[in-house]
Amino acid sequence: MSATAQDADRPGHGDRLGFKPDMVVQELGWDEDVDDALREAIEDRIGSEMVDGDYGEVVDGVVLWWREDDGDLADALMDSLQDLVEGGTVWLLTPKVGRPGYVDNGDIAEAAPIAGLSTTTTASAGPDWAATKLSTHKR
């Protein structure tokens, strides 16, 4: 079993991101390099598949996979809010330091407030991905 699969099988891995059963989670930025074990853990936790960017209805949370060469991060973060319920959370998943596509934390810190988001938590999301929890500013 790979380290990623072992991580995903540990109790709480899917809910470590705060997702609960029956939540609707939108996944943006999917590509061949994403961590499939993490995706499966999230889907196991919510009890259904994540929806894509064409869903068009309100979602409880967003998982945004992002790499350095994917474009303008602030724009992508603003787009991630389009279907997000008020008070919902965006989990920005970026490659870890030394991995292809690594995104500097300074870039995240600069882009988040432009999109109206605050960085609240950062954590490991497997062997190759880091997770940054972004929340809307409290009014």
Tab-separated table of C-alpha atoms in Angstrom:
chain	number	residue	atom	x	y	z
A	1	MET	CA	0.000	0.000	0.000
A	2	SER	CA	1.374	3.431	-0.876
A	3	ALA	CA	1.971	6.107	1.749
A	4	THR	CA	-0.883	8.103	0.245
A	5	ALA	CA	-3.277	5.164	0.492
A	6	GLN	CA	-2.160	4.543	4.075
A	7	ASP	CA	-2.807	8.213	4.930
A	8	ALA	CA	-6.262	8.024	3.384
A	9	ASP	CA	-7.107	4.881	5.332
A	10	ARG	CA	-6.302	6.448	8.699
A	11	PRO	CA	-9.419	7.351	10.648
A	12	GLY	CA	-10.338	10.997	10.261
A	13	HIS	CA	-8.353	11.694	7.088
A	14	GLY	CA	-11.452	12.655	5.110
A	15	ASP	CA	-12.949	14.707	7.916
A	16	ARG	CA	-9.643	16.404	8.811
A	17	LEU	CA	-10.659	18.972	6.208
A	18	GLY	CA	-13.927	19.555	8.054
A	19	PHE	CA	-16.216	17.880	5.556
A	20	LYS	CA	-19.244	16.062	6.919
A	21	PRO	CA	-21.630	13.439	5.495
A	22	ASP	CA	-24.102	14.767	2.917
A	23	MET	CA	-22.107	17.951	2.193
A	24	VAL	CA	-21.826	18.998	-1.439
A	25	VAL	CA	-18.168	19.639	-2.253
A	26	GLN	CA	-17.052	21.181	-5.518
A	27	GLU	CA	-13.697	20.142	-6.967
A	28	LEU	CA	-11.856	22.600	-9.204
A	29	GLY	CA	-8.465	22.293	-10.899
A	30	TRP	CA	-8.466	18.505	-11.210
A	31	ASP	CA	-5.646	17.075	-13.325
A	32	GLU	CA	-3.733	13.797	-13.615
A	33	ASP	CA	-1.392	14.789	-10.755
A	34	VAL	CA	-3.996	15.104	-7.980
A	35	ASP	CA	-3.884	12.835	-4.936
A	36	ASP	CA	-6.519	10.196	-5.708
A	37	ALA	CA	-6.390	8.757	-2.183
A	38	LEU	CA	-7.244	12.168	-0.721
A	39	ARG	CA	-10.066	12.583	-3.251
A	40	GLU	CA	-11.456	9.165	-2.294
A	41	ALA	CA	-11.205	9.990	1.422
A	42	ILE	CA	-13.181	13.204	0.894
A	43	GLU	CA	-15.821	11.412	-1.183
A	44	ASP	CA	-16.058	8.614	1.390
A	45	ARG	CA	-16.563	11.198	4.117
A	46	ILE	CA	-19.293	13.167	2.287
A	47	GLY	CA	-20.919	10.007	0.951
A	48	SER	CA	-20.937	11.035	-2.708
A	49	GLU	CA	-18.703	12.172	-5.541
A	50	MET	CA	-17.459	15.746	-5.568
A	51	VAL	CA	-19.162	17.964	-8.144
A	52	ASP	CA	-17.326	19.907	-10.844
A	53	GLY	CA	-17.323	23.563	-11.848
A	54	ASP	CA	-20.405	23.135	-14.039
A	55	TYR	CA	-22.591	22.093	-11.089
A	56	GLY	CA	-24.368	25.467	-10.927
A	57	GLU	CA	-25.981	25.046	-7.506
A	58	VAL	CA	-24.847	26.040	-4.026
A	59	VAL	CA	-22.034	23.956	-2.540
A	60	ASP	CA	-20.906	23.574	1.074
A	61	GLY	CA	-17.186	23.561	0.334
A	62	VAL	CA	-14.632	23.793	-2.454
A	63	VAL	CA	-11.447	21.825	-3.080
A	64	LEU	CA	-9.207	23.806	-5.443
A	65	TRP	CA	-6.123	22.021	-6.801
A	66	TRP	CA	-3.638	24.724	-7.847
A	67	ARG	CA	-0.167	24.723	-9.389
A	68	GLU	CA	2.252	27.587	-10.031
A	69	ASP	CA	1.592	27.640	-13.795
A	70	ASP	CA	-2.222	27.446	-13.562
A	71	GLY	CA	-2.731	31.202	-14.075
A	72	ASP	CA	-3.867	33.952	-11.726
A	73	LEU	CA	-4.538	32.556	-8.254
A	74	ALA	CA	-6.646	35.518	-7.107
A	75	ASP	CA	-8.954	35.047	-10.116
A	76	ALA	CA	-9.229	31.314	-9.430
A	77	LEU	CA	-10.072	31.969	-5.772
A	78	MET	CA	-12.761	34.468	-6.770
A	79	ASP	CA	-14.180	31.888	-9.204
A	80	SER	CA	-14.185	29.275	-6.426
A	81	LEU	CA	-16.613	31.454	-4.450
A	82	GLN	CA	-19.219	31.535	-7.232
A	83	ASP	CA	-21.288	28.589	-5.929
A	84	LEU	CA	-20.040	28.533	-2.319
A	85	VAL	CA	-22.614	28.894	0.445
A	86	GLU	CA	-22.091	31.850	2.773
A	87	GLY	CA	-19.694	30.751	5.487
A	88	GLY	CA	-18.370	27.886	3.357
A	89	THR	CA	-14.717	26.959	3.104
A	90	VAL	CA	-12.242	26.749	0.242
A	91	TRP	CA	-9.406	24.247	0.635
A	92	LEU	CA	-6.556	25.295	-1.639
A	93	LEU	CA	-4.384	22.281	-2.434
A	94	THR	CA	-0.920	23.105	-3.770
A	95	PRO	CA	2.179	20.976	-4.407
A	96	LYS	CA	4.569	20.845	-1.462
A	97	VAL	CA	7.970	22.547	-1.514
A	98	GLY	CA	10.269	20.864	-4.023
A	99	ARG	CA	7.419	19.330	-6.030
A	100	PRO	CA	6.638	20.446	-9.603
A	101	GLY	CA	4.152	23.335	-9.553
A	102	TYR	CA	5.004	24.477	-6.001
A	103	VAL	CA	3.165	27.674	-5.042
A	104	ASP	CA	4.941	30.010	-2.627
A	105	ASN	CA	2.995	30.792	0.571
A	106	GLY	CA	3.550	34.492	-0.157
A	107	ASP	CA	1.558	34.120	-3.378
A	108	ILE	CA	-1.323	32.590	-1.422
A	109	ALA	CA	-1.121	35.318	1.241
A	110	GLU	CA	-1.269	37.954	-1.497
A	111	ALA	CA	-4.090	36.382	-3.546
A	112	ALA	CA	-6.454	35.393	-0.705
A	113	PRO	CA	-7.414	38.912	0.485
A	114	ILE	CA	-7.914	40.084	-3.119
A	115	ALA	CA	-10.573	37.354	-3.377
A	116	GLY	CA	-12.061	38.335	-0.003
A	117	LEU	CA	-10.612	35.315	1.794
A	118	SER	CA	-8.506	34.814	4.908
A	119	THR	CA	-5.987	32.033	5.442
A	120	THR	CA	-7.000	30.148	8.578
A	121	THR	CA	-5.119	26.820	8.543
A	122	THR	CA	-2.384	25.051	6.644
A	123	ALA	CA	-1.766	21.317	6.802
A	124	SER	CA	-0.248	18.412	4.949
A	125	ALA	CA	-2.687	16.770	2.556
A	126	GLY	CA	-0.568	13.753	1.686
A	127	PRO	CA	2.969	13.187	0.503
A	128	ASP	CA	2.858	15.677	-2.387
A	129	TRP	CA	0.165	18.237	-1.528
A	130	ALA	CA	-0.276	20.966	1.088
A	131	ALA	CA	-3.724	22.218	2.094
A	132	THR	CA	-4.558	25.818	2.946
A	133	LYS	CA	-7.979	26.532	4.443
A	134	LEU	CA	-9.448	29.803	3.234
A	135	SER	CA	-12.567	31.375	4.719
A	136	THR	CA	-14.654	34.375	3.806
A	137	HIS	CA	-14.128	37.467	5.925
A	138	LYS	CA	-16.611	37.814	8.759
A	139	ARG	CA	-19.005	40.687	8.312
